[in-house]
Coordinates of C-alpha atoms in Angstrom, one line a residue:
X1 CA -67.9 209.8 -33.0
X2 CA -67.6 209.1 -36.6
X3 CA -68.7 204.6 -37.7
X4 CA -64.9 204.3 -39.1
X5 CA -63.8 205.4 -35.6
X6 CA -66.2 202.9 -33.9
X7 CA -64.2 200.6 -36.0
X8 CA -61.3 200.9 -35.2
X9 CA -61.7 201.1 -31.5
X10 CA -63.5 197.8 -31.2
X11 CA -60.4 196.5 -33.7
X12 CA -57.7 198.2 -31.0
X13 CA -59.5 196.8 -28.0
X14 CA -60.6 193.2 -29.8
X15 CA -56.8 192.4 -29.2
X16 CA -56.9 193.0 -25.1
X17 CA -59.7 189.3 -25.2
X18 CA -59.4 187.5 -29.1
X19 CA -56.9 184.7 -28.6
X20 CA -53.5 184.0 -28.7
X21 CA -50.2 183.0 -27.5
X22 CA -50.3 184.2 -24.3
X23 CA -49.5 181.1 -22.4
X24 CA -46.9 180.3 -25.1
X25 CA -43.8 178.6 -24.4
X26 CA -40.9 177.8 -25.7
X27 CA -39.8 174.3 -27.2
X28 CA -36.7 174.2 -25.4
X29 CA -37.9 175.7 -22.3
X30 CA -40.4 172.8 -21.2
X31 CA -40.2 169.7 -19.6
X32 CA -42.4 166.5 -21.5
X33 CA -42.7 163.9 -19.1
X34 CA -43.3 160.8 -21.3
X35 CA -43.1 158.1 -18.2
X36 CA -44.0 158.2 -15.1
X37 CA -43.9 155.9 -12.8
X38 CA -45.2 155.6 -8.9
X39 CA -44.1 152.8 -6.4
X40 CA -44.9 152.8 -2.6
X41 CA -42.1 154.6 -0.7
X42 CA -40.7 154.5 3.0
X43 CA -43.9 155.7 4.9
X44 CA -47.1 156.9 3.7
X45 CA -44.7 158.7 1.0
X46 CA -44.5 157.2 -2.9
X47 CA -41.4 157.3 -4.8
X48 CA -42.4 159.2 -8.4
X49 CA -39.9 158.6 -11.1
X50 CA -40.1 160.0 -14.2
X51 CA -38.8 159.7 -17.8
X52 CA -38.1 163.1 -19.4
X53 CA -37.7 164.4 -23.0
X54 CA -36.3 167.8 -22.9
X55 CA -35.8 169.3 -26.4
X56 CA -33.2 169.4 -28.2
X57 CA -32.0 172.7 -29.7
X58 CA -29.5 171.0 -31.6
X59 CA -26.9 173.9 -31.7
X60 CA -24.1 173.6 -34.2
X61 CA -20.3 174.6 -32.9
X62 CA -17.8 175.7 -34.6
X63 CA -14.8 172.7 -35.5
X64 CA -11.4 172.7 -37.6
X65 CA -13.1 169.7 -40.1
X66 CA -17.0 172.7 -40.1
X67 CA -19.4 172.1 -39.0
X68 CA -20.3 170.1 -36.0
X69 CA -23.9 169.2 -34.4
X70 CA -23.6 169.2 -30.3
X71 CA -24.1 166.1 -28.6
X72 CA -27.2 167.1 -26.7
X73 CA -29.4 164.5 -23.7
X74 CA -32.7 164.1 -25.2
X75 CA -34.1 162.3 -22.6
X76 CA -33.1 162.0 -18.5
X77 CA -34.6 160.0 -15.4
X78 CA -35.3 161.6 -11.9
X79 CA -36.9 159.7 -9.3
X80 CA -37.8 161.3 -6.2
X81 CA -40.4 160.7 -2.7
X82 CA -43.1 162.9 -1.5
X83 CA -46.5 163.0 0.1
X84 CA -47.7 163.5 -3.1
X85 CA -47.4 163.3 -6.9
X86 CA -47.1 167.1 -7.1
X87 CA -45.2 167.6 -4.2
X88 CA -42.5 165.2 -5.9
X89 CA -42.8 166.6 -9.4
X90 CA -41.9 170.5 -7.4
X91 CA -39.3 168.4 -5.7
X92 CA -37.9 167.5 -9.1
X93 CA -38.1 171.0 -11.0
X94 CA -34.8 171.4 -7.6
X95 CA -32.6 169.8 -10.4
X96 CA -35.0 170.2 -13.4
X97 CA -34.5 173.8 -15.2
X98 CA -37.7 173.3 -17.3
X99 CA -41.2 173.5 -16.7
X100 CA -43.3 170.0 -16.6
X101 CA -45.6 169.0 -18.9
X102 CA -47.3 166.3 -18.7
X103 CA -50.0 166.5 -21.4
X104 CA -47.5 163.8 -23.6
X105 CA -47.2 161.2 -20.6
X106 CA -48.0 158.1 -23.4
X107 CA -47.8 155.1 -20.0
X108 CA -47.8 155.6 -16.5
X109 CA -46.4 152.6 -14.2
X110 CA -47.8 151.4 -10.9
X111 CA -45.1 149.1 -8.9
X112 CA -46.4 145.8 -7.6
X113 CA -46.3 146.9 -4.3
X114 CA -47.9 150.4 -4.5
X115 CA -50.5 147.8 -7.5
X116 CA -51.2 145.7 -4.3
X117 CA -53.2 149.4 -2.4
X118 CA -55.8 151.3 -3.2
X119 CA -55.3 153.0 -6.7
X120 CA -58.6 155.1 -6.8
X121 CA -57.1 157.9 -5.2
X122 CA -54.3 158.2 -8.5
X123 CA -57.4 158.5 -10.2
X124 CA -58.8 160.5 -9.0
X125 CA -55.7 163.0 -9.5
X126 CA -55.7 161.7 -13.0
X127 CA -59.7 162.4 -14.3
X128 CA -59.8 165.8 -12.0
X129 CA -56.4 166.8 -13.2
X130 CA -56.2 167.9 -17.9
X131 CA -52.8 166.8 -18.5
X132 CA -53.2 163.3 -18.4
X133 CA -55.1 161.8 -21.5
X134 CA -57.7 159.5 -22.3
X135 CA -55.7 157.3 -23.9
X136 CA -52.0 156.8 -21.8
X137 CA -51.3 153.0 -21.5
X138 CA -51.2 151.9 -17.6
X139 CA -48.8 148.6 -16.3
X140 CA -47.8 147.3 -12.9
X141 CA -44.3 146.9 -13.4
X142 CA -43.4 143.1 -12.5
X143 CA -41.3 144.2 -9.1
X144 CA -40.1 148.3 -9.1
X145 CA -41.9 150.9 -11.3
X146 CA -38.2 152.9 -11.1
X147 CA -36.4 150.5 -12.7
X148 CA -39.2 150.1 -15.4
X149 CA -38.3 154.2 -16.3
X150 CA -35.0 153.5 -16.0
X151 CA -34.8 150.7 -18.3
X152 CA -36.9 152.6 -22.0
X153 CA -34.5 154.7 -22.7
X154 CA -31.7 152.2 -24.3
X155 CA -31.9 150.9 -27.6
X156 CA -34.9 153.8 -27.6
X157 CA -33.7 157.1 -26.7
X158 CA -34.2 158.7 -29.9
X159 CA -37.8 158.6 -29.7
X160 CA -38.3 156.7 -26.0
X161 CA -42.2 158.2 -26.5
X162 CA -42.6 156.3 -30.1
X163 CA -41.3 153.2 -28.8
X164 CA -44.5 152.9 -25.7
X165 CA -46.9 153.6 -28.5
X166 CA -46.0 150.3 -31.1
X167 CA -45.0 148.5 -27.6
X168 CA -48.1 149.0 -27.0
X169 CA -49.7 148.6 -30.4
X170 CA -48.3 145.6 -32.0
X171 CA -49.1 143.7 -28.9
X172 CA -52.4 144.2 -30.7
X173 CA -51.1 140.9 -32.7
X174 CA -49.4 139.2 -30.1
X175 CA -52.4 138.6 -27.8
X176 CA -49.9 138.4 -25.0
X177 CA -51.3 141.9 -23.5
X178 CA -54.7 143.5 -23.0
X179 CA -57.1 146.8 -24.3
X180 CA -55.3 149.1 -21.4
X181 CA -55.7 152.7 -21.8
X182 CA -56.9 154.1 -19.3
X183 CA -60.3 155.4 -19.7
X184 CA -61.2 151.6 -20.2
X185 CA -59.8 151.2 -16.8
X186 CA -61.6 154.1 -15.1
X187 CA -64.9 152.9 -16.9
X188 CA -64.2 149.2 -15.3
X189 CA -63.6 150.5 -11.6
X190 CA -66.7 153.0 -12.3
X191 CA -69.8 150.8 -12.5
X192 CA -70.2 147.0 -11.2
X193 CA -70.1 145.2 -14.7
X194 CA -66.6 145.4 -15.5
X195 CA -63.2 145.2 -13.0
X196 CA -60.6 147.1 -14.7
X197 CA -57.6 145.1 -15.7
X198 CA -54.2 146.8 -16.5
X199 CA -50.8 144.9 -19.0
X200 CA -47.8 143.9 -16.6
X201 CA -44.4 145.0 -17.6
X202 CA -40.4 143.6 -16.0
X203 CA -37.4 145.5 -17.3
X204 CA -35.1 143.4 -18.7
X205 CA -32.2 145.3 -17.9
X206 CA -31.1 148.5 -16.7
X207 CA -29.5 151.6 -18.9
X208 CA -26.0 150.4 -17.4
X209 CA -27.2 147.1 -17.5
X210 CA -28.0 146.6 -21.4
X211 CA -24.0 145.6 -22.8
X212 CA -24.4 142.4 -20.8
X213 CA -27.4 141.6 -22.4
X214 CA -25.4 140.7 -25.2
X215 CA -23.2 138.6 -23.6
X216 CA -25.2 136.7 -21.5
X217 CA -28.3 136.3 -23.1
X218 CA -30.3 134.8 -20.3
X219 CA -31.4 138.2 -17.7
X220 CA -31.0 136.3 -14.5
X221 CA -34.4 136.5 -13.6
X222 CA -35.4 133.6 -16.0
X223 CA -37.5 130.1 -14.5
X224 CA -38.4 129.0 -17.8
X225 CA -35.8 127.4 -20.0
X226 CA -38.4 126.6 -23.0
X227 CA -42.2 125.2 -23.6
X228 CA -44.7 127.3 -24.7
X229 CA -44.3 131.3 -24.4
X230 CA -47.8 132.5 -23.5
X231 CA -46.8 129.7 -20.3
X232 CA -45.2 132.5 -18.2
X233 CA -46.0 136.5 -17.7
X234 CA -43.1 139.4 -18.0
X235 CA -39.7 139.0 -17.2
X236 CA -40.5 134.9 -16.7
X237 CA -39.5 134.2 -20.5
X238 CA -36.3 132.7 -22.1
X239 CA -35.3 135.2 -23.8
X240 CA -32.7 137.6 -25.4
X241 CA -32.1 140.8 -27.8
X242 CA -31.9 144.5 -27.4
X243 CA -35.7 144.9 -26.0
X244 CA -35.3 146.0 -22.9
X245 CA -38.7 146.2 -21.5
X246 CA -41.4 143.3 -21.9
X247 CA -44.7 143.4 -21.6
X248 CA -46.9 139.9 -21.1
X249 CA -49.5 139.0 -19.3
X250 CA -52.1 141.1 -17.4
X251 CA -53.1 142.7 -13.8
X252 CA -56.7 141.8 -12.7
X253 CA -58.1 144.8 -9.9
X254 CA -60.5 144.2 -7.1
X255 CA -61.9 146.9 -6.2
X256 CA -58.8 149.1 -7.3
X257 CA -56.6 147.0 -5.8
X258 CA -54.4 144.7 -7.9
X259 CA -55.4 140.5 -7.3
X260 CA -53.8 138.9 -9.1
X261 CA -52.1 138.1 -12.7
X262 CA -52.6 136.3 -16.1
X263 CA -50.0 134.9 -18.2
X264 CA -50.3 135.3 -21.9
X265 CA -52.2 132.6 -23.0
X266 CA -54.3 134.1 -20.1
X267 CA -54.8 137.2 -21.4
X268 CA -55.0 135.7 -25.7
X269 CA -57.9 134.2 -24.2
X270 CA -59.7 137.0 -21.8
X271 CA -59.3 138.8 -24.6
X272 CA -61.3 136.5 -27.6
X273 CA -63.7 136.3 -24.8
X274 CA -64.1 140.1 -24.5
X275 CA -64.1 140.1 -28.5
X276 CA -60.7 142.0 -28.4
X277 CA -58.5 139.8 -30.2
X278 CA -57.2 141.2 -33.8
X279 CA -55.4 138.0 -35.2
X280 CA -52.4 136.1 -33.5
X281 CA -50.4 132.9 -33.8
X282 CA -50.5 129.7 -32.3
X283 CA -48.3 126.2 -32.0
X284 CA -51.3 123.7 -30.4
X285 CA -50.7 120.6 -29.8
X286 CA -52.3 117.8 -32.3
X287 CA -54.9 115.9 -31.0
X288 CA -54.8 113.0 -33.9
X289 CA -50.6 112.2 -33.4
X290 CA -49.6 113.2 -29.6
X291 CA -46.5 114.9 -29.2
X292 CA -46.7 117.1 -32.3
X293 CA -47.6 120.5 -32.6
X294 CA -49.6 122.8 -36.0
X295 CA -49.2 126.0 -36.7
X296 CA -51.7 128.3 -37.3
X297 CA -52.6 132.3 -36.9
X298 CA -56.5 132.7 -35.4
X299 CA -58.6 135.3 -35.6
X300 CA -62.0 136.4 -34.7
X301 CA -65.0 135.4 -37.3
X302 CA -67.6 136.8 -35.3
X303 CA -68.4 139.0 -32.2
X304 CA -68.4 136.9 -28.6
X305 CA -71.8 136.0 -28.0
X306 CA -72.3 136.4 -24.0
X307 CA -75.5 135.6 -22.7
X308 CA -76.7 135.2 -18.7
X309 CA -79.8 134.2 -16.6
X310 CA -80.8 135.7 -13.4
X311 CA -82.9 133.0 -11.2
X312 CA -83.4 134.2 -8.1
X313 CA -80.0 135.4 -6.1
X314 CA -78.3 133.1 -9.0
X315 CA -77.2 133.5 -12.6
X316 CA -75.6 131.4 -15.1
X317 CA -74.0 132.6 -18.6
X318 CA -72.1 131.3 -21.7
X319 CA -70.3 132.4 -24.3
X320 CA -69.7 131.4 -28.3
X321 CA -66.5 132.0 -29.6
X322 CA -66.4 131.3 -33.7
X323 CA -63.3 131.5 -34.9
X324 CA -61.3 131.8 -38.3
X325 CA -58.0 129.6 -38.3
X326 CA -55.3 129.9 -41.6
X327 CA -52.9 126.9 -41.2
X328 CA -49.8 128.0 -41.2
X329 CA -47.5 125.2 -40.4
X330 CA -48.1 120.5 -39.9
X331 CA -44.8 119.3 -38.2
X332 CA -45.7 116.0 -38.8
X333 CA -46.3 116.2 -42.6
X334 CA -49.8 114.9 -43.0
X335 CA -52.6 115.8 -45.7
X336 CA -54.5 117.9 -43.2
X337 CA -56.0 120.8 -45.4
X338 CA -58.2 117.8 -47.5
X339 CA -61.7 118.1 -47.1
X340 CA -62.0 115.0 -45.4
X341 CA -59.5 115.7 -43.0
X342 CA -59.6 119.6 -41.9
X343 CA -61.9 118.4 -39.0
X344 CA -58.6 117.6 -37.4
X345 CA -57.2 121.3 -37.0
X346 CA -60.6 122.8 -36.7
X347 CA -60.8 120.2 -33.0
X348 CA -57.6 120.1 -31.8
X349 CA -57.2 124.5 -32.0
X350 CA -61.3 124.2 -30.3
X351 CA -59.3 121.7 -27.2
X352 CA -56.6 123.9 -26.8
X353 CA -59.0 127.3 -26.8
X354 CA -61.1 126.1 -24.8
X355 CA -58.6 125.1 -22.2
X356 CA -56.9 127.9 -22.4
X357 CA -60.5 130.0 -21.8
X358 CA -62.1 127.2 -19.1
X359 CA -58.4 128.2 -16.9
X360 CA -59.1 131.7 -17.3
X361 CA -62.4 131.4 -16.4
X362 CA -62.3 130.0 -13.5
X363 CA -58.7 132.1 -12.2
X364 CA -61.2 134.8 -12.1
X365 CA -64.1 133.1 -10.5
X366 CA -61.6 132.3 -7.7
X367 CA -60.4 136.3 -7.4
X368 CA -64.4 137.0 -7.7
X369 CA -63.0 139.8 -10.4
X370 CA -65.5 140.3 -13.2
X371 CA -62.4 141.6 -15.8
X372 CA -65.0 139.4 -18.9
X373 CA -68.1 141.7 -18.6
X374 CA -70.8 139.9 -17.9
X375 CA -72.5 142.2 -15.9
X376 CA -73.0 144.4 -18.4
X377 CA -75.2 142.4 -19.1
X378 CA -76.2 141.6 -16.1
X379 CA -77.6 144.6 -15.0
X380 CA -80.4 144.1 -17.6
X381 CA -82.5 142.0 -15.7
X382 CA -82.7 144.1 -12.7
X383 CA -86.4 146.2 -12.3
X384 CA -83.3 149.4 -11.9
X385 CA -80.7 150.6 -10.5
X386 CA -81.6 149.4 -6.3
X387 CA -82.7 146.4 -7.4
X388 CA -79.2 146.0 -9.3
X389 CA -77.2 147.3 -5.8
X390 CA -78.8 145.3 -4.1
X391 CA -77.6 142.1 -6.0
X392 CA -74.6 140.9 -4.4
X393 CA -73.3 140.4 -8.2
X394 CA -70.2 139.7 -7.3
X395 CA -71.2 136.7 -4.8
X396 CA -73.0 135.4 -7.6
X397 CA -70.7 135.6 -10.5
X398 CA -68.3 133.4 -8.1
X399 CA -71.5 130.7 -7.8
X400 CA -72.4 131.2 -11.6
X401 CA -72.0 128.3 -13.7
X402 CA -70.2 129.4 -17.5
X403 CA -70.8 127.7 -20.2
X404 CA -68.5 127.3 -23.7
X405 CA -69.0 126.3 -26.5
X406 CA -65.7 127.0 -29.5
X407 CA -66.4 126.8 -33.1
X408 CA -63.1 127.3 -35.3
X409 CA -63.3 127.4 -38.9
X410 CA -60.8 126.7 -41.6
X411 CA -61.6 127.5 -44.7
X412 CA -57.9 128.7 -45.8
X413 CA -55.4 125.7 -45.8
X414 CA -52.5 128.6 -46.9
X415 CA -50.4 128.0 -50.6
X416 CA -51.4 124.2 -50.2
X417 CA -54.4 122.4 -51.6
X418 CA -52.4 119.1 -51.1
X419 CA -49.5 117.3 -50.8
X420 CA -46.7 116.0 -53.5
X421 CA -47.3 112.2 -52.7
X422 CA -44.1 111.2 -54.4
X423 CA -40.7 112.0 -53.4
X424 CA -37.2 112.4 -56.3
X425 CA -35.5 109.4 -56.7
X426 CA -38.1 107.1 -55.7

């Protein structure tokens, strides 16, 4: 056999073993799951809700006036109950003509009642099955997850996946929602040094009620009538508009079960201590003019400093925060921007931020959930893994005193560096 014949034979044989499109699937033959909701169902069942993008052939049809576009639904919702996740997806596929693709999920929502049970079996599925991306977002619904799934569509029918992604990204500049991708949750779940958290989300209306939001500026479950917006959690704020979901607050977990909630201000303080704060606006009380507020933009000046000391089975800890503040508004019109007065803004900001940080520290210690990651510092204080396992870190965390030091620097005064005291006509 000549060399040329051998090469041709090998080339033909290689066609059967090289990679190709053997597993290909046409876009309009798959249903892309964009959001997945899990609730407690009847008995031992779970209720599974999905938001499925079914692609869009955008078929042209003939009409008297020319070519028109056929109206085709791009996203659809389905809900069922089953003993397990994949048996539920199979059941949904008895009425959904396309095979479901899980690799595009943007958010998984757990119903509040289900979140109070042990979620670890669900994370076994989500980390074992390759289709669940580690970067998808997690949230706990205030109420039931299926209502959140139903509410995603309007007014985001064109691109609900982008809507969900931007809602989480933009919250980094608001401060009311924590960093909560699945990989961070799972890492915290598997270590003794930290407890996991997720965002809180609440539906403001479902797809059948959106028109009513425009007519009624307040959702029916509103519990507050103004005041500090950070004092509430999702679904309990004074708010109107066409947004169908609200992300506000944090769900705190302990041993895989939701143990408590943080409001918006506590979530912001948590982000400061964890070093995850980006740049946010605050309205804080003016210590030197009671009843007035100061408005500032705050950002991290440097990474927060956390330390833990071990004293027998007990521990003590400390947190040092260095923040920068830009002045954006002074309600009283006082010249706080002058070098001799700038400390008034800094002291007012330090007092308010320290109050919020102390609040979240006390709540976490009462719940016994180390959501700050003090445990990552503490484990270096023992000799080996056996000694770390023997140390009841959770009990030590509950009882340890935490020193807190907040320093705010206001080097930028905005576009006004000295107010003009002359009034027109005087």
